Amino acid sequence: MHQTVNVDLAERSYDVEIGPDLLAQAGVRIKPMLHRPRVAVLTDETVAGLHLDALRSGLASAGVEMTALALPAGEATKSWPHFERAVEWLLAEKIERRDIVVAFGGGVIGDLGGFAAAVLRRGVRFVQIPTSLLAQVDSSVGGKTGINAPQGKNLIGAFHQPSLVLADTSVLGTLTARDFLAGYGEVVKYGLLGDADFFEWLERNGPALSAGDMATRVQAVTRSVQMKADIVARDETEQGDRALLNLGHTFCHALEAATGYSDRLLHGEGVAIGCALAFELSARLGLCSQEDPSRVRAHLKAMGMKTDLSDIPGDLPGAEDLVDLMAQDKKVVDGQLRFILARGIGQAFVTSDVPRDAVLSVLQDALATC
Ligand SMILES: NC(=O)c1ccc[n+]([C@@H]2O[C@H](COP(=O)([O-])OP(=O)(O)OC[C@H]3O[C@@H](n4cnc5c(N)ncnc54)[C@H](O)[C@@H]3O)[C@@H](O)[C@H]2O)c1
């Protein structure tokens, strides 16, 4: 059931290994990269409680020792104080230039751990062992690392590619249903942006995947990683095509800012709602058929996901304020809002040519149902 996807980036190329029970093989897979049999693991307290022993024994079975630092779970950890603690801990553990840092957790640990590896001694190698669905299909691949600033999300960081990614699909079994579905929002995004057949496959297999069917999980993670790897190989530092991966994100970032990056809306939930809105906007601009947004929403609803603005608990600002929040996104270029729109399911494209009034009217109508 194991799959390997290669991320083809010349001398920075690496493999993403996907399948059940990979933690048990962590030592065998990582050992050939080590110059001494010891790694430093950054993780969060939740993942540590559930899976750190399994990682330790997987490493030990190949004679690799580990030392670990568990940071608090949650987005607030992606900040200077925890970053400083992580880097100073790595120095105190005498992690050297040729050693390997392991980021073992969801996207928060992957982003923070990758950034710590990027700056430690001007850059050490790191291995991603992503444990959330979101991290397995998205954040662990592609080399974007970083932390949040008081001014906004992901504003401090570096491109630093991992040397290996081990996506153990067995560990997904301990995710809360909410965190699992938030990650599924990113899986759906891949079908919507570039692979109509994959979206159709998800419509048929999403329920089994959500219920825990391992073969389906491996297949969904593999297809998602393959799509991300292809896009990243074409455009590593997001000069063009990589922006396609931001389908749904312009809306999502405004909604995350409006809800204070709190538990009211998880990132993947915002992506799902944002994809539905991006298709609605595309249909109104006459780019895709009217049926496409309905089909997107129907699948999200069938999976029990947040789909509409009314699914976000609490009050939201008005449409004008949401558009203003979009304008603060770091992906705004020369003050122009950039959107990923679609000519149909699986046919996304990047454009700055979107009338503000069209965005406003989509949001006004979406807010009217709240
Ligand atoms: N670098 C990138 O390209 C990229 C892409 C997308 C998102 N991100 C970032 O990823 C972050 C979101 O990632 P996330 O959703 O994984 O968040 P997260 O790391 O906070 O994980 C979500 C929750 O799930 C828990 N968890 C993780 N694995 C678990 C497991 N196997 N069992 C039980 N609980 C588990 C965590 O402790 C946490 O409470 C955001 O900070 C976002 O900016 C980065």
CSV table of C-alpha atoms and ligand atoms in Angstrom, one decimal:
chain,number,residue,atom,x,y,z
A,1,MET,CA,0.0,0.0,0.0
A,2,HIS,CA,3.1,2.3,0.2
A,3,GLN,CA,3.6,5.0,-2.3
A,4,THR,CA,6.5,7.3,-3.1
A,5,VAL,CA,6.2,10.7,-4.8
A,6,ASN,CA,9.3,12.5,-5.8
A,7,VAL,CA,9.5,16.3,-5.6
A,8,ASP,CA,11.7,17.1,-8.5
A,9,LEU,CA,13.8,20.2,-7.6
A,10,ALA,CA,17.3,19.3,-9.0
A,11,GLU,CA,19.7,19.2,-6.1
A,12,ARG,CA,16.9,19.9,-3.6
A,13,SER,CA,14.8,16.9,-4.8
A,14,TYR,CA,13.3,14.6,-2.2
A,15,ASP,CA,10.8,11.8,-1.7
A,16,VAL,CA,7.5,11.9,0.0
A,17,GLU,CA,6.7,8.4,1.4
A,18,ILE,CA,3.1,7.7,2.0
A,19,GLY,CA,1.4,4.7,3.7
A,20,PRO,CA,0.4,3.1,7.0
A,21,ASP,CA,2.8,2.3,9.8
A,22,LEU,CA,5.7,4.3,8.5
A,23,LEU,CA,6.7,5.5,12.0
A,24,ALA,CA,7.9,1.9,12.6
A,25,GLN,CA,10.3,2.4,9.6
A,26,ALA,CA,11.4,5.9,10.5
A,27,GLY,CA,14.9,4.7,11.6
A,28,VAL,CA,15.5,2.6,8.4
A,29,ARG,CA,14.4,5.5,6.2
A,30,ILE,CA,16.3,8.3,8.0
A,31,LYS,CA,19.5,6.5,9.0
A,32,PRO,CA,21.2,6.6,5.6
A,33,MET,CA,21.0,10.4,5.8
A,34,LEU,CA,22.7,10.7,9.1
A,35,HIS,CA,26.4,11.1,9.9
A,36,ARG,CA,25.8,10.1,13.5
A,37,PRO,CA,22.8,8.0,14.8
A,38,ARG,CA,20.9,10.8,16.6
A,39,VAL,CA,18.1,13.2,15.6
A,40,ALA,CA,16.3,16.1,17.3
A,41,VAL,CA,12.5,16.0,17.1
A,42,LEU,CA,10.3,19.0,17.4
A,43,THR,CA,6.7,18.1,18.1
A,44,ASP,CA,3.6,19.3,19.9
A,45,GLU,CA,2.2,18.0,23.2
A,46,THR,CA,-0.9,16.3,21.7
A,47,VAL,CA,1.1,14.5,19.1
A,48,ALA,CA,3.8,13.6,21.6
A,49,GLY,CA,1.2,12.1,23.9
A,50,LEU,CA,-0.2,9.9,21.2
A,51,HIS,CA,2.6,9.0,18.9
A,52,LEU,CA,6.1,9.9,20.2
A,53,ASP,CA,6.7,6.5,21.7
A,54,ALA,CA,6.0,4.9,18.3
A,55,LEU,CA,8.4,7.2,16.6
A,56,ARG,CA,11.1,6.6,19.3
A,57,SER,CA,10.9,2.9,18.9
A,58,GLY,CA,10.8,3.2,15.0
A,59,LEU,CA,14.0,5.1,15.2
A,60,ALA,CA,15.6,2.9,17.9
A,61,SER,CA,14.9,-0.3,15.8
A,62,ALA,CA,17.5,1.1,13.3
A,63,GLY,CA,19.8,2.2,16.2
A,64,VAL,CA,18.9,5.9,15.9
A,65,GLU,CA,18.5,7.8,19.2
A,66,MET,CA,16.2,10.8,19.5
A,67,THR,CA,15.9,13.8,21.8
A,68,ALA,CA,12.5,15.6,21.7
A,69,LEU,CA,11.0,19.0,22.5
A,70,ALA,CA,7.1,19.1,22.7
A,71,LEU,CA,5.7,22.6,22.3
A,72,PRO,CA,2.0,23.4,23.1
A,73,ALA,CA,-0.4,22.4,20.4
A,74,GLY,CA,-2.1,25.1,18.4
A,75,GLU,CA,-1.6,28.0,16.0
A,76,ALA,CA,-0.4,30.3,18.8
A,77,THR,CA,2.8,28.2,18.9
A,78,LYS,CA,3.8,29.5,15.5
A,79,SER,CA,5.2,32.7,17.1
A,80,TRP,CA,8.6,34.2,18.1
A,81,PRO,CA,8.6,33.0,21.7
A,82,HIS,CA,8.1,29.3,20.8
A,83,PHE,CA,10.4,29.7,17.8
A,84,GLU,CA,13.1,31.1,20.0
A,85,ARG,CA,12.6,28.3,22.5
A,86,ALA,CA,12.9,25.7,19.7
A,87,VAL,CA,16.1,27.2,18.2
A,88,GLU,CA,17.8,27.6,21.6
A,89,TRP,CA,16.8,24.0,22.5
A,90,LEU,CA,18.4,22.7,19.3
A,91,LEU,CA,21.6,24.6,20.1
A,92,ALA,CA,21.5,23.3,23.7
A,93,GLU,CA,21.2,19.8,22.2
A,94,LYS,CA,24.3,20.5,20.2
A,95,ILE,CA,22.6,19.9,16.9
A,96,GLU,CA,25.3,20.4,14.3
A,97,ARG,CA,25.3,21.5,10.7
A,98,ARG,CA,25.3,17.9,9.4
A,99,ASP,CA,22.6,16.7,11.8
A,100,ILE,CA,18.9,16.3,11.0
A,101,VAL,CA,15.9,18.0,12.7
A,102,VAL,CA,12.6,16.1,12.5
A,103,ALA,CA,9.4,18.1,12.5
A,104,PHE,CA,6.8,15.7,13.9
A,105,GLY,CA,3.3,17.1,14.0
A,106,GLY,CA,0.7,19.1,12.0
A,107,GLY,CA,1.3,22.2,9.9
A,108,VAL,CA,2.1,24.3,12.9
A,109,ILE,CA,5.1,22.1,13.9
A,110,GLY,CA,6.1,21.5,10.3
A,111,ASP,CA,6.2,25.3,9.6
A,112,LEU,CA,8.0,26.2,12.8
A,113,GLY,CA,10.4,23.2,12.7
A,114,GLY,CA,11.3,23.8,9.1
A,115,PHE,CA,12.0,27.5,9.8
A,116,ALA,CA,14.1,26.6,12.8
A,117,ALA,CA,16.1,24.2,10.6
A,118,ALA,CA,16.4,26.9,7.9
A,119,VAL,CA,18.1,29.3,10.3
A,120,LEU,CA,20.0,27.0,12.7
A,121,ARG,CA,23.7,27.3,11.9
A,122,ARG,CA,22.6,28.9,8.6
A,123,GLY,CA,20.6,25.9,7.6
A,124,VAL,CA,20.5,22.2,8.6
A,125,ARG,CA,18.6,19.5,6.9
A,126,PHE,CA,15.2,18.5,8.2
A,127,VAL,CA,12.7,15.6,7.8
A,128,GLN,CA,8.9,16.2,7.9
A,129,ILE,CA,6.8,13.6,9.6
A,130,PRO,CA,3.4,15.2,9.1
A,131,THR,CA,0.6,13.8,11.4
A,132,SER,CA,-2.5,15.8,10.4
A,133,LEU,CA,-4.2,15.3,7.1
A,134,LEU,CA,-3.6,19.0,6.2
A,135,ALA,CA,0.1,18.6,6.8
A,136,GLN,CA,0.3,15.3,4.8
A,137,VAL,CA,-1.4,16.7,1.7
A,138,ASP,CA,-0.1,20.2,1.8
A,139,SER,CA,2.1,21.9,4.4
A,140,SER,CA,4.9,19.2,4.6
A,141,VAL,CA,5.6,19.4,0.9
A,142,GLY,CA,7.0,22.4,-1.0
A,143,GLY,CA,9.4,24.0,1.5
A,144,LYS,CA,7.4,27.0,2.8
A,145,THR,CA,8.3,27.4,6.4
A,146,GLY,CA,7.7,30.1,8.9
A,147,ILE,CA,5.8,31.6,11.8
A,148,ASN,CA,3.1,34.2,12.3
A,149,ALA,CA,3.8,37.9,13.2
A,150,PRO,CA,1.5,40.1,15.2
A,151,GLN,CA,0.8,41.8,11.8
A,152,GLY,CA,-0.4,38.7,10.1
A,153,LYS,CA,-0.1,35.0,9.4
A,154,ASN,CA,3.1,33.5,7.9
A,155,LEU,CA,4.8,36.8,7.5
A,156,ILE,CA,8.2,35.6,8.8
A,157,GLY,CA,9.8,32.6,7.1
A,158,ALA,CA,12.0,31.0,4.5
A,159,PHE,CA,11.8,28.6,1.6
A,160,HIS,CA,13.6,25.5,3.0
A,161,GLN,CA,12.9,22.2,1.4
A,162,PRO,CA,12.8,19.0,3.6
A,163,SER,CA,15.2,16.2,2.8
A,164,LEU,CA,12.5,13.6,3.2
A,165,VAL,CA,8.8,13.5,4.1
A,166,LEU,CA,7.2,10.4,5.8
A,167,ALA,CA,3.4,10.6,5.7
A,168,ASP,CA,2.2,7.8,8.0
A,169,THR,CA,-1.5,7.5,7.2
A,170,SER,CA,-2.1,5.3,10.3
A,171,VAL,CA,-1.6,8.3,12.6
A,172,LEU,CA,-4.5,10.1,11.0
A,173,GLY,CA,-6.8,7.8,13.0
A,174,THR,CA,-6.3,9.8,16.2
A,175,LEU,CA,-7.3,13.2,14.6
A,176,THR,CA,-10.5,14.7,15.8
A,177,ALA,CA,-13.2,14.5,13.2
A,178,ARG,CA,-13.1,18.3,12.9
A,179,ASP,CA,-9.3,18.4,12.3
A,180,PHE,CA,-9.6,15.5,9.8
A,181,LEU,CA,-12.3,17.3,7.8
A,182,ALA,CA,-10.4,20.6,7.9
A,183,GLY,CA,-7.5,18.7,6.2
A,184,TYR,CA,-10.0,17.2,3.7
A,185,GLY,CA,-10.8,20.8,2.6
A,186,GLU,CA,-7.3,20.9,1.2
A,187,VAL,CA,-7.7,17.5,-0.5
A,188,VAL,CA,-10.9,18.8,-2.3
A,189,LYS,CA,-9.0,21.9,-3.3
A,190,TYR,CA,-6.6,19.8,-5.4
A,191,GLY,CA,-9.5,18.2,-7.4
A,192,LEU,CA,-11.1,21.6,-7.9
A,193,LEU,CA,-8.0,23.3,-9.0
A,194,GLY,CA,-6.6,20.8,-11.5
A,195,ASP,CA,-8.2,17.4,-11.6
A,196,ALA,CA,-11.9,16.9,-12.3
A,197,ASP,CA,-11.5,13.1,-12.2
A,198,PHE,CA,-10.0,13.3,-8.8
A,199,PHE,CA,-12.9,15.5,-7.6
A,200,GLU,CA,-15.4,12.9,-9.0
A,201,TRP,CA,-13.4,10.2,-7.3
A,202,LEU,CA,-13.7,12.1,-4.0
A,203,GLU,CA,-17.4,12.5,-4.5
A,204,ARG,CA,-17.6,8.7,-4.6
A,205,ASN,CA,-14.9,7.8,-2.1
A,206,GLY,CA,-15.0,10.7,0.4
A,207,PRO,CA,-17.3,9.0,2.9
A,208,ALA,CA,-15.1,5.8,3.0
A,209,LEU,CA,-12.0,8.0,3.3
A,210,SER,CA,-13.5,9.9,6.2
A,211,ALA,CA,-14.7,6.6,7.9
A,212,GLY,CA,-11.1,5.4,8.0
A,213,ASP,CA,-10.6,3.2,4.9
A,214,MET,CA,-6.8,3.0,4.7
A,215,ALA,CA,-6.4,2.3,1.0
A,216,THR,CA,-8.6,5.2,0.1
A,217,ARG,CA,-6.7,7.5,2.5
A,218,VAL,CA,-3.4,6.5,0.9
A,219,GLN,CA,-4.7,7.1,-2.5
A,220,ALA,CA,-6.1,10.6,-1.6
A,221,VAL,CA,-2.9,11.7,0.1
A,222,THR,CA,-0.8,10.3,-2.8
A,223,ARG,CA,-2.8,12.1,-5.5
A,224,SER,CA,-2.8,15.4,-3.5
A,225,VAL,CA,1.0,15.2,-2.9
A,226,GLN,CA,1.6,14.4,-6.6
A,227,MET,CA,-0.4,17.5,-7.6
A,228,LYS,CA,1.4,19.7,-5.2
A,229,ALA,CA,4.8,18.2,-6.1
A,230,ASP,CA,4.2,18.9,-9.8
A,231,ILE,CA,3.2,22.5,-9.2
A,232,VAL,CA,6.1,23.1,-6.8
A,233,ALA,CA,8.5,21.6,-9.3
A,234,ARG,CA,7.3,24.0,-12.0
A,235,ASP,CA,7.3,27.1,-9.7
A,236,GLU,CA,9.2,26.6,-6.4
A,237,THR,CA,9.0,30.1,-5.1
A,238,GLU,CA,5.6,31.1,-6.3
A,239,GLN,CA,6.4,33.4,-9.2
A,240,GLY,CA,3.4,32.0,-11.2
A,241,ASP,CA,1.6,28.6,-11.2
A,242,ARG,CA,2.2,27.8,-7.5
A,243,ALA,CA,-0.5,30.5,-6.7
A,244,LEU,CA,-3.0,28.0,-8.0
A,245,LEU,CA,-2.6,26.2,-4.7
A,246,ASN,CA,-4.2,29.2,-3.2
A,247,LEU,CA,-7.7,28.4,-4.6
A,248,GLY,CA,-10.1,29.5,-1.9
A,249,HIS,CA,-7.4,31.3,0.1
A,250,THR,CA,-8.2,34.9,-0.7
A,251,PHE,CA,-11.6,34.4,0.9
A,252,CYS,CA,-10.2,32.1,3.5
A,253,HIS,CA,-7.6,34.6,4.7
A,254,ALA,CA,-10.2,37.4,5.1
A,255,LEU,CA,-12.4,35.0,7.1
A,256,GLU,CA,-9.5,33.8,9.3
A,257,ALA,CA,-8.6,37.4,10.0
A,258,ALA,CA,-12.3,38.3,10.7
A,259,THR,CA,-12.5,35.4,13.2
A,260,GLY,CA,-9.2,36.4,14.8
A,261,TYR,CA,-7.4,33.1,13.7
A,262,SER,CA,-9.4,31.5,16.5
A,263,ASP,CA,-11.1,28.1,17.0
A,264,ARG,CA,-14.2,29.6,15.3
A,265,LEU,CA,-12.7,28.7,11.9
A,266,LEU,CA,-9.8,26.3,11.2
A,267,HIS,CA,-7.6,27.0,8.2
A,268,GLY,CA,-8.9,24.0,6.2
A,269,GLU,CA,-12.5,24.9,7.0
A,270,GLY,CA,-11.9,28.4,5.6
A,271,VAL,CA,-10.3,26.9,2.5
A,272,ALA,CA,-13.4,24.8,1.9
A,273,ILE,CA,-15.8,27.8,2.3
A,274,GLY,CA,-13.4,29.9,0.2
A,275,CYS,CA,-13.4,27.3,-2.6
A,276,ALA,CA,-17.2,27.4,-2.6
A,277,LEU,CA,-17.1,31.2,-2.8
A,278,ALA,CA,-14.4,31.2,-5.6
A,279,PHE,CA,-16.7,28.9,-7.7
A,280,GLU,CA,-19.7,31.1,-7.0
A,281,LEU,CA,-17.7,34.2,-8.1
A,282,SER,CA,-16.5,32.3,-11.2
A,283,ALA,CA,-20.0,31.4,-12.2
A,284,ARG,CA,-21.2,35.0,-11.7
A,285,LEU,CA,-18.4,36.2,-13.9
A,286,GLY,CA,-19.6,33.8,-16.6
A,287,LEU,CA,-16.4,31.7,-16.4
A,288,CYS,CA,-17.9,28.4,-15.3
A,289,SER,CA,-21.4,26.9,-15.4
A,290,GLN,CA,-24.0,27.7,-12.7
A,291,GLU,CA,-24.0,23.9,-11.8
A,292,ASP,CA,-20.3,23.9,-10.7
A,293,PRO,CA,-20.7,26.0,-7.5
A,294,SER,CA,-23.7,23.8,-6.5
A,295,ARG,CA,-21.8,20.7,-7.1
A,296,VAL,CA,-18.9,21.9,-5.0
A,297,ARG,CA,-21.2,22.9,-2.1
A,298,ALA,CA,-23.1,19.6,-2.4
A,299,HIS,CA,-19.9,17.6,-1.9
A,300,LEU,CA,-18.7,19.7,1.1
A,301,LYS,CA,-22.1,19.4,2.7
A,302,ALA,CA,-22.3,15.6,2.1
A,303,MET,CA,-19.0,15.3,3.9
A,304,GLY,CA,-20.4,17.3,6.9
A,305,MET,CA,-18.1,20.2,6.3
A,306,LYS,CA,-18.5,23.9,6.8
A,307,THR,CA,-19.7,25.2,3.5
A,308,ASP,CA,-21.4,28.5,3.9
A,309,LEU,CA,-20.6,31.7,5.9
A,310,SER,CA,-23.6,30.8,8.1
A,311,ASP,CA,-21.7,27.7,9.3
A,312,ILE,CA,-19.1,30.0,11.0
A,313,PRO,CA,-20.3,30.6,14.6
A,314,GLY,CA,-20.6,34.2,15.8
A,315,ASP,CA,-20.9,37.5,13.9
A,316,LEU,CA,-18.9,38.3,10.8
A,317,PRO,CA,-18.1,41.8,9.5
A,318,GLY,CA,-19.9,43.2,6.5
A,319,ALA,CA,-18.9,42.5,2.9
A,320,GLU,CA,-16.9,45.8,2.5
A,321,ASP,CA,-14.9,45.0,5.6
A,322,LEU,CA,-14.2,41.5,4.3
A,323,VAL,CA,-12.9,42.8,1.0
A,324,ASP,CA,-10.7,45.3,3.0
A,325,LEU,CA,-9.3,42.3,4.9
A,326,MET,CA,-8.5,40.6,1.6
A,327,ALA,CA,-6.5,43.6,0.5
A,328,GLN,CA,-4.2,43.1,3.5
A,329,ASP,CA,-3.2,39.6,2.4
A,330,LYS,CA,0.5,39.2,1.8
A,331,LYS,CA,-0.3,37.8,-1.7
A,332,VAL,CA,-1.6,41.1,-2.9
A,333,VAL,CA,0.7,42.4,-5.7
A,334,ASP,CA,1.0,46.1,-6.3
A,335,GLY,CA,-2.3,46.6,-4.4
A,336,GLN,CA,-4.2,44.3,-6.8
A,337,LEU,CA,-6.3,41.6,-5.3
A,338,ARG,CA,-5.3,38.2,-6.8
A,339,PHE,CA,-7.9,35.5,-7.1
A,340,ILE,CA,-7.8,31.9,-8.2
A,341,LEU,CA,-11.0,31.5,-10.3
A,342,ALA,CA,-12.1,28.5,-12.4
A,343,ARG,CA,-13.4,27.8,-15.9
A,344,GLY,CA,-14.9,24.6,-14.5
A,345,ILE,CA,-14.1,21.9,-11.9
A,346,GLY,CA,-10.4,21.1,-12.3
A,347,GLN,CA,-9.7,24.2,-14.4
A,348,ALA,CA,-8.4,26.9,-12.1
A,349,PHE,CA,-6.4,29.9,-13.1
A,350,VAL,CA,-4.8,33.0,-11.5
A,351,THR,CA,-6.1,36.5,-12.2
A,352,SER,CA,-5.9,40.0,-10.8
A,353,ASP,CA,-8.7,41.1,-13.1
A,354,VAL,CA,-11.7,40.8,-10.8
A,355,PRO,CA,-14.1,43.7,-10.3
A,356,ARG,CA,-14.5,44.7,-6.6
A,357,ASP,CA,-18.2,44.9,-7.1
A,358,ALA,CA,-18.5,41.3,-8.2
A,359,VAL,CA,-16.6,40.2,-5.0
A,360,LEU,CA,-18.8,42.4,-2.9
A,361,SER,CA,-22.0,41.1,-4.3
A,362,VAL,CA,-20.9,37.4,-3.8
A,363,LEU,CA,-20.1,38.2,-0.2
A,364,GLN,CA,-23.3,40.3,0.4
A,365,ASP,CA,-25.4,37.4,-0.8
A,366,ALA,CA,-23.4,34.9,1.2
A,367,LEU,CA,-23.8,37.0,4.4
A,368,ALA,CA,-27.5,37.5,3.8
A,369,THR,CA,-28.0,33.8,4.6
A,370,CYS,CA,-26.3,34.2,8.0
B,1,LIG,N1,3.9,25.5,4.7
B,1,LIG,C1,2.8,25.4,3.9
B,1,LIG,O1,2.9,25.2,2.7
B,1,LIG,C2,1.4,25.4,4.5
B,1,LIG,C3,0.3,25.0,3.8
B,1,LIG,C4,-0.9,25.0,4.4
B,1,LIG,C5,-1.0,25.3,5.8
B,1,LIG,N2,0.1,25.6,6.5
B,1,LIG,C6,0.0,25.9,7.9
B,1,LIG,O2,-0.4,24.7,8.6
B,1,LIG,C7,-1.0,25.1,9.8
B,1,LIG,C8,-2.3,24.3,10.0
B,1,LIG,O3,-1.9,22.9,10.0
B,1,LIG,P1,-2.7,21.9,10.9
B,1,LIG,O4,-4.2,21.9,10.5
B,1,LIG,O5,-2.0,20.6,10.7
B,1,LIG,O6,-2.6,22.5,12.3
B,1,LIG,P2,-1.9,22.0,13.7
B,1,LIG,O7,-0.5,21.6,13.5
B,1,LIG,O8,-2.3,22.9,14.7
B,1,LIG,O9,-2.7,20.6,13.9
B,1,LIG,C9,-4.1,20.6,14.2
B,1,LIG,C10,-4.4,19.9,15.5
B,1,LIG,O10,-4.3,18.5,15.3
B,1,LIG,C11,-3.4,18.0,16.3
B,1,LIG,N3,-2.8,16.8,15.7
B,1,LIG,C12,-1.9,16.7,14.7
B,1,LIG,N4,-1.7,15.5,14.3
B,1,LIG,C13,-2.5,14.7,15.1
B,1,LIG,C14,-2.8,13.3,15.2
B,1,LIG,N5,-2.2,12.4,14.4
B,1,LIG,N6,-3.7,12.9,16.1
B,1,LIG,C15,-4.3,13.8,16.9
B,1,LIG,N7,-4.1,15.1,16.9
B,1,LIG,C16,-3.2,15.5,16.0
B,1,LIG,C17,-2.5,19.0,16.7
B,1,LIG,O11,-1.9,18.8,18.0
B,1,LIG,C18,-3.4,20.3,16.6
B,1,LIG,O12,-4.1,20.4,17.8
B,1,LIG,C19,-1.3,26.6,9.7
B,1,LIG,O13,-0.4,27.3,10.5
B,1,LIG,C20,-1.0,26.9,8.3
B,1,LIG,O14,-0.6,28.2,8.1
B,1,LIG,C21,1.3,25.7,5.9
